[in-house]
């Protein structure tokens, strides 16, 4: 029985079924300790940050128009849960995976960089130290592979 089960596990790995459900909506693996999550003020801190961030995004002259048909409250909630998950917090992201969410939008590298700049403005405004900002950006950066299609 043991042999059979490990053969099944191996073949699932081979066909690309993840051992754990993706809790980040992406290929990003959550941090194994919650120090980054805590440095952002936990869930209340992340919610406040994503509120400010999305408010800035929608008025950004470069990429604001991407969000014209978006339910902004849902976006704020999903982003807060996702950043909580990637930074080692207790949340499970329940939104759409990054490829599915962004695939049809035609996001290019400059759009992606603009969004990161806006996020940096929000983190600055909340007084998050530069090194802490960079730890979060390092977790999010690999998502560019799933988001940029142009
Ligand atoms: C690291 C960068 C990014 C992250 C972490 C991210 C994350 C997310 C998340 C979690 C959602 C919610 C999915 C859901 O509702 O289930 C979302 C939706 C969305 N994202 Fe991104 N995103 C990123 C980059 C971008 C960029 C560069 C653009 C365009 C300039 C963009 C445009 C959008 C739009 C328009 C939606 C809402 C889609 C809708 O209305 O349903 N995102 N993103």
PDB file of C-alpha atoms and ligand atoms in Angstrom:
ATOM      1  CA  UNK A   1       0.000   0.000   0.000  1.00  0.00           C
ATOM      2  CA  UNK A   2       2.843   2.378   0.937  1.00  0.00           C
ATOM      3  CA  UNK A   3       4.570   1.694  -2.374  1.00  0.00           C
ATOM      4  CA  UNK A   4       1.369   2.274  -4.296  1.00  0.00           C
ATOM      5  CA  UNK A   5       0.680   5.585  -2.527  1.00  0.00           C
ATOM      6  CA  UNK A   6       4.160   6.912  -3.140  1.00  0.00           C
ATOM      7  CA  UNK A   7       3.868   5.921  -6.794  1.00  0.00           C
ATOM      8  CA  UNK A   8       0.616   7.902  -7.005  1.00  0.00           C
ATOM      9  CA  UNK A   9       2.257  10.887  -5.259  1.00  0.00           C
ATOM     10  CA  UNK A  10       5.218  10.754  -7.645  1.00  0.00           C
ATOM     11  CA  UNK A  11       3.012  10.653 -10.728  1.00  0.00           C
ATOM     12  CA  UNK A  12       0.964  13.608  -9.444  1.00  0.00           C
ATOM     13  CA  UNK A  13       4.197  15.572  -9.062  1.00  0.00           C
ATOM     14  CA  UNK A  14       5.204  14.488 -12.557  1.00  0.00           C
ATOM     15  CA  UNK A  15       1.979  15.824 -14.112  1.00  0.00           C
ATOM     16  CA  UNK A  16       2.320  19.067 -12.163  1.00  0.00           C
ATOM     17  CA  UNK A  17      -0.326  18.733  -9.459  1.00  0.00           C
ATOM     18  CA  UNK A  18       0.962  20.675  -6.445  1.00  0.00           C
ATOM     19  CA  UNK A  19       1.303  18.776  -3.177  1.00  0.00           C
ATOM     20  CA  UNK A  20      -0.498  21.619  -1.368  1.00  0.00           C
ATOM     21  CA  UNK A  21      -3.229  23.804  -2.865  1.00  0.00           C
ATOM     22  CA  UNK A  22      -1.735  27.114  -3.977  1.00  0.00           C
ATOM     23  CA  UNK A  23      -2.507  29.447  -1.095  1.00  0.00           C
ATOM     24  CA  UNK A  24      -1.060  32.467  -2.896  1.00  0.00           C
ATOM     25  CA  UNK A  25      -2.941  32.253  -6.206  1.00  0.00           C
ATOM     26  CA  UNK A  26       0.432  31.956  -7.891  1.00  0.00           C
ATOM     27  CA  UNK A  27       3.634  29.945  -8.009  1.00  0.00           C
ATOM     28  CA  UNK A  28       4.936  31.956  -5.049  1.00  0.00           C
ATOM     29  CA  UNK A  29       5.635  29.877  -1.961  1.00  0.00           C
ATOM     30  CA  UNK A  30       4.564  31.499   1.342  1.00  0.00           C
ATOM     31  CA  UNK A  31       7.372  32.451   3.740  1.00  0.00           C
ATOM     32  CA  UNK A  32       7.708  29.854   6.477  1.00  0.00           C
ATOM     33  CA  UNK A  33       7.821  32.369   9.337  1.00  0.00           C
ATOM     34  CA  UNK A  34       5.476  35.297   9.895  1.00  0.00           C
ATOM     35  CA  UNK A  35       8.004  38.057  10.629  1.00  0.00           C
ATOM     36  CA  UNK A  36       7.299  39.892   7.367  1.00  0.00           C
ATOM     37  CA  UNK A  37       3.547  39.611   7.931  1.00  0.00           C
ATOM     38  CA  UNK A  38       3.999  41.095  11.417  1.00  0.00           C
ATOM     39  CA  UNK A  39       6.286  43.864  10.101  1.00  0.00           C
ATOM     40  CA  UNK A  40       3.351  44.991   7.921  1.00  0.00           C
ATOM     41  CA  UNK A  41       1.072  45.206  10.932  1.00  0.00           C
ATOM     42  CA  UNK A  42      -0.692  41.885  10.374  1.00  0.00           C
ATOM     43  CA  UNK A  43      -4.113  41.780   8.746  1.00  0.00           C
ATOM     44  CA  UNK A  44      -5.214  45.278   9.864  1.00  0.00           C
ATOM     45  CA  UNK A  45      -1.966  46.759   8.529  1.00  0.00           C
ATOM     46  CA  UNK A  46      -2.267  44.944   5.210  1.00  0.00           C
ATOM     47  CA  UNK A  47      -5.927  45.916   4.820  1.00  0.00           C
ATOM     48  CA  UNK A  48      -5.116  49.592   5.428  1.00  0.00           C
ATOM     49  CA  UNK A  49      -2.185  49.396   3.029  1.00  0.00           C
ATOM     50  CA  UNK A  50      -4.248  47.766   0.245  1.00  0.00           C
ATOM     51  CA  UNK A  51      -7.013  50.311   0.735  1.00  0.00           C
ATOM     52  CA  UNK A  52      -4.528  53.152   0.183  1.00  0.00           C
ATOM     53  CA  UNK A  53      -2.786  51.284  -2.666  1.00  0.00           C
ATOM     54  CA  UNK A  54      -5.944  50.591  -4.689  1.00  0.00           C
ATOM     55  CA  UNK A  55      -7.134  54.182  -4.169  1.00  0.00           C
ATOM     56  CA  UNK A  56      -3.842  55.354  -5.696  1.00  0.00           C
ATOM     57  CA  UNK A  57      -3.921  52.753  -8.497  1.00  0.00           C
ATOM     58  CA  UNK A  58      -7.289  53.828  -9.885  1.00  0.00           C
ATOM     59  CA  UNK A  59      -6.171  57.456 -10.269  1.00  0.00           C
ATOM     60  CA  UNK A  60      -2.734  56.611 -11.644  1.00  0.00           C
ATOM     61  CA  UNK A  61      -2.515  58.161 -15.147  1.00  0.00           C
ATOM     62  CA  UNK A  62      -0.462  55.212 -16.458  1.00  0.00           C
ATOM     63  CA  UNK A  63      -2.542  52.227 -15.349  1.00  0.00           C
ATOM     64  CA  UNK A  64      -5.711  53.541 -13.668  1.00  0.00           C
ATOM     65  CA  UNK A  65      -7.836  52.654 -16.714  1.00  0.00           C
ATOM     66  CA  UNK A  66      -7.156  48.927 -16.221  1.00  0.00           C
ATOM     67  CA  UNK A  67      -9.390  49.083 -13.139  1.00  0.00           C
ATOM     68  CA  UNK A  68     -12.394  50.923 -14.585  1.00  0.00           C
ATOM     69  CA  UNK A  69     -14.721  47.879 -14.412  1.00  0.00           C
ATOM     70  CA  UNK A  70     -13.274  46.350 -11.262  1.00  0.00           C
ATOM     71  CA  UNK A  71     -15.082  45.799  -7.961  1.00  0.00           C
ATOM     72  CA  UNK A  72     -12.565  47.736  -5.864  1.00  0.00           C
ATOM     73  CA  UNK A  73     -13.691  46.421  -2.486  1.00  0.00           C
ATOM     74  CA  UNK A  74     -13.205  42.862  -3.691  1.00  0.00           C
ATOM     75  CA  UNK A  75      -9.786  43.759  -5.130  1.00  0.00           C
ATOM     76  CA  UNK A  76      -8.667  45.314  -1.823  1.00  0.00           C
ATOM     77  CA  UNK A  77      -9.793  42.229   0.097  1.00  0.00           C
ATOM     78  CA  UNK A  78      -8.162  39.758  -2.273  1.00  0.00           C
ATOM     79  CA  UNK A  79      -4.892  41.702  -2.304  1.00  0.00           C
ATOM     80  CA  UNK A  80      -4.787  41.903   1.492  1.00  0.00           C
ATOM     81  CA  UNK A  81      -5.358  38.134   1.749  1.00  0.00           C
ATOM     82  CA  UNK A  82      -2.723  37.417  -0.889  1.00  0.00           C
ATOM     83  CA  UNK A  83      -0.054  39.614   0.718  1.00  0.00           C
ATOM     84  CA  UNK A  84      -0.906  38.053   4.079  1.00  0.00           C
ATOM     85  CA  UNK A  85      -0.421  34.567   2.596  1.00  0.00           C
ATOM     86  CA  UNK A  86       2.885  35.292   0.809  1.00  0.00           C
ATOM     87  CA  UNK A  87       4.353  37.032   3.865  1.00  0.00           C
ATOM     88  CA  UNK A  88       3.788  34.065   6.170  1.00  0.00           C
ATOM     89  CA  UNK A  89       0.494  35.175   7.705  1.00  0.00           C
ATOM     90  CA  UNK A  90      -2.442  32.887   8.504  1.00  0.00           C
ATOM     91  CA  UNK A  91      -4.641  33.857   5.512  1.00  0.00           C
ATOM     92  CA  UNK A  92      -5.682  31.640   2.633  1.00  0.00           C
ATOM     93  CA  UNK A  93      -6.024  33.512  -0.652  1.00  0.00           C
ATOM     94  CA  UNK A  94      -9.347  32.529  -2.195  1.00  0.00           C
ATOM     95  CA  UNK A  95      -9.313  34.701  -5.321  1.00  0.00           C
ATOM     96  CA  UNK A  96      -8.569  33.850  -8.910  1.00  0.00           C
ATOM     97  CA  UNK A  97      -5.043  32.662  -9.720  1.00  0.00           C
ATOM     98  CA  UNK A  98      -2.722  35.287 -11.223  1.00  0.00           C
ATOM     99  CA  UNK A  99      -2.629  33.825 -14.734  1.00  0.00           C
ATOM    100  CA  UNK A 100      -6.394  33.628 -14.975  1.00  0.00           C
ATOM    101  CA  UNK A 101      -6.944  37.054 -13.381  1.00  0.00           C
ATOM    102  CA  UNK A 102      -4.546  38.937 -15.668  1.00  0.00           C
ATOM    103  CA  UNK A 103      -4.179  36.769 -18.776  1.00  0.00           C
ATOM    104  CA  UNK A 104      -6.576  38.669 -21.030  1.00  0.00           C
ATOM    105  CA  UNK A 105      -5.531  42.183 -19.951  1.00  0.00           C
ATOM    106  CA  UNK A 106      -2.397  42.531 -22.036  1.00  0.00           C
ATOM    107  CA  UNK A 107      -0.238  43.749 -19.136  1.00  0.00           C
ATOM    108  CA  UNK A 108       3.282  44.719 -20.222  1.00  0.00           C
ATOM    109  CA  UNK A 109       6.497  45.301 -18.286  1.00  0.00           C
ATOM    110  CA  UNK A 110       5.970  49.056 -17.958  1.00  0.00           C
ATOM    111  CA  UNK A 111       2.441  48.493 -16.562  1.00  0.00           C
ATOM    112  CA  UNK A 112       3.899  46.062 -14.045  1.00  0.00           C
ATOM    113  CA  UNK A 113       6.660  48.476 -13.024  1.00  0.00           C
ATOM    114  CA  UNK A 114       4.120  51.282 -12.662  1.00  0.00           C
ATOM    115  CA  UNK A 115       2.067  49.151 -10.263  1.00  0.00           C
ATOM    116  CA  UNK A 116       5.170  48.365  -8.206  1.00  0.00           C
ATOM    117  CA  UNK A 117       5.966  52.108  -8.034  1.00  0.00           C
ATOM    118  CA  UNK A 118       2.484  52.864  -6.745  1.00  0.00           C
ATOM    119  CA  UNK A 119       2.865  50.120  -4.139  1.00  0.00           C
ATOM    120  CA  UNK A 120       6.174  51.697  -3.058  1.00  0.00           C
ATOM    121  CA  UNK A 121       4.399  55.069  -2.685  1.00  0.00           C
ATOM    122  CA  UNK A 122       1.776  53.444  -0.453  1.00  0.00           C
ATOM    123  CA  UNK A 123       4.382  51.652   1.663  1.00  0.00           C
ATOM    124  CA  UNK A 124       6.340  54.924   2.033  1.00  0.00           C
ATOM    125  CA  UNK A 125       3.152  56.699   3.091  1.00  0.00           C
ATOM    126  CA  UNK A 126       2.596  54.051   5.790  1.00  0.00           C
ATOM    127  CA  UNK A 127       6.169  54.464   7.057  1.00  0.00           C
ATOM    128  CA  UNK A 128       7.237  50.918   6.205  1.00  0.00           C
ATOM    129  CA  UNK A 129      11.049  50.713   6.283  1.00  0.00           C
ATOM    130  CA  UNK A 130      12.792  50.299   2.937  1.00  0.00           C
ATOM    131  CA  UNK A 131      14.278  46.883   3.783  1.00  0.00           C
ATOM    132  CA  UNK A 132      10.838  45.592   4.838  1.00  0.00           C
ATOM    133  CA  UNK A 133       9.344  46.954   1.607  1.00  0.00           C
ATOM    134  CA  UNK A 134      11.961  45.091  -0.375  1.00  0.00           C
ATOM    135  CA  UNK A 135      11.258  41.808   1.369  1.00  0.00           C
ATOM    136  CA  UNK A 136       7.611  42.054   0.302  1.00  0.00           C
ATOM    137  CA  UNK A 137       8.529  43.109  -3.237  1.00  0.00           C
ATOM    138  CA  UNK A 138      10.883  40.130  -3.491  1.00  0.00           C
ATOM    139  CA  UNK A 139       7.943  37.835  -2.673  1.00  0.00           C
ATOM    140  CA  UNK A 140       5.674  39.489  -5.253  1.00  0.00           C
ATOM    141  CA  UNK A 141       8.184  39.990  -8.074  1.00  0.00           C
ATOM    142  CA  UNK A 142       8.138  36.387  -9.405  1.00  0.00           C
ATOM    143  CA  UNK A 143       4.421  36.833 -10.158  1.00  0.00           C
ATOM    144  CA  UNK A 144       5.467  38.919 -13.167  1.00  0.00           C
ATOM    145  CA  UNK A 145       5.805  35.648 -15.078  1.00  0.00           C
ATOM    146  CA  UNK A 146       2.129  34.921 -14.586  1.00  0.00           C
ATOM    147  CA  UNK A 147       0.886  38.517 -15.053  1.00  0.00           C
ATOM    148  CA  UNK A 148       2.868  40.037 -17.939  1.00  0.00           C
ATOM    149  CA  UNK A 149       1.625  38.721 -21.306  1.00  0.00           C
ATOM    150  CA  UNK A 150       2.720  41.474 -23.686  1.00  0.00           C
TER     151      UNK A 150
HETATM  152  C1  LIG B   1       2.748  41.777  -8.356  1.00  0.00           C
HETATM  153  C2  LIG B   1       1.817  42.401  -9.056  1.00  0.00           C
HETATM  154  C3  LIG B   1       0.339  42.087  -8.960  1.00  0.00           C
HETATM  155  C4  LIG B   1      -0.339  41.412  -8.000  1.00  0.00           C
HETATM  156  C5  LIG B   1       0.204  40.786  -6.716  1.00  0.00           C
HETATM  157  C6  LIG B   1      -1.737  41.406  -8.395  1.00  0.00           C
HETATM  158  C7  LIG B   1      -2.749  40.800  -7.670  1.00  0.00           C
HETATM  159  C8  LIG B   1      -4.074  40.796  -8.027  1.00  0.00           C
HETATM  160  C9  LIG B   1      -5.124  40.154  -7.283  1.00  0.00           C
HETATM  161  C10 LIG B   1      -4.956  39.365  -5.997  1.00  0.00           C
HETATM  162  C11 LIG B   1      -6.282  40.356  -7.951  1.00  0.00           C
HETATM  163  C12 LIG B   1      -7.670  39.877  -7.527  1.00  0.00           C
HETATM  164  C13 LIG B   1      -8.099  38.624  -8.260  1.00  0.00           C
HETATM  165  C14 LIG B   1      -9.520  38.266  -7.872  1.00  0.00           C
HETATM  166  O1  LIG B   1     -10.394  39.154  -7.882  1.00  0.00           O
HETATM  167  O2  LIG B   1      -9.786  37.090  -7.561  1.00  0.00           O
HETATM  168  C15 LIG B   1      -5.971  41.177  -9.099  1.00  0.00           C
HETATM  169  C16 LIG B   1      -6.888  41.655  -9.997  1.00  0.00           C
HETATM  170  C17 LIG B   1      -6.604  42.605 -10.943  1.00  0.00           C
HETATM  171  N1  LIG B   1      -5.371  43.024 -11.354  1.00  0.00           N
HETATM  172 FE1  LIG B   1      -3.624  42.500 -10.518  1.00  0.00          FE
HETATM  173  N2  LIG B   1      -1.879  42.071  -9.587  1.00  0.00           N
HETATM  174  C18 LIG B   1      -0.637  42.508  -9.959  1.00  0.00           C
HETATM  175  C19 LIG B   1      -0.329  43.227 -11.102  1.00  0.00           C
HETATM  176  C20 LIG B   1      -1.248  43.842 -11.912  1.00  0.00           C
HETATM  177  C21 LIG B   1      -0.947  44.766 -12.980  1.00  0.00           C
HETATM  178  C22 LIG B   1       0.476  45.172 -13.409  1.00  0.00           C
HETATM  179  C23 LIG B   1      -2.136  45.186 -13.508  1.00  0.00           C
HETATM  180  C24 LIG B   1      -2.398  46.162 -14.613  1.00  0.00           C
HETATM  181  C25 LIG B   1      -1.706  47.261 -14.786  1.00  0.00           C
HETATM  182  C26 LIG B   1      -3.185  44.515 -12.763  1.00  0.00           C
HETATM  183  C27 LIG B   1      -4.547  44.681 -12.978  1.00  0.00           C
HETATM  184  C28 LIG B   1      -5.527  43.993 -12.309  1.00  0.00           C
HETATM  185  C29 LIG B   1      -6.966  44.214 -12.548  1.00  0.00           C
HETATM  186  C30 LIG B   1      -7.579  45.208 -13.535  1.00  0.00           C
HETATM  187  C31 LIG B   1      -7.633  43.330 -11.695  1.00  0.00           C
HETATM  188  C32 LIG B   1      -9.146  43.178 -11.499  1.00  0.00           C
HETATM  189  C33 LIG B   1      -9.748  42.239 -12.474  1.00  0.00           C
HETATM  190  C34 LIG B   1     -11.253  42.255 -12.285  1.00  0.00           C
HETATM  191  O3  LIG B   1     -11.844  43.330 -12.359  1.00  0.00           O
HETATM  192  O4  LIG B   1     -11.815  41.186 -12.036  1.00  0.00           O
HETATM  193  N3  LIG B   1      -2.622  43.704 -11.813  1.00  0.00           N
HETATM  194  N4  LIG B   1      -4.615  41.398  -9.132  1.00  0.00           N
END
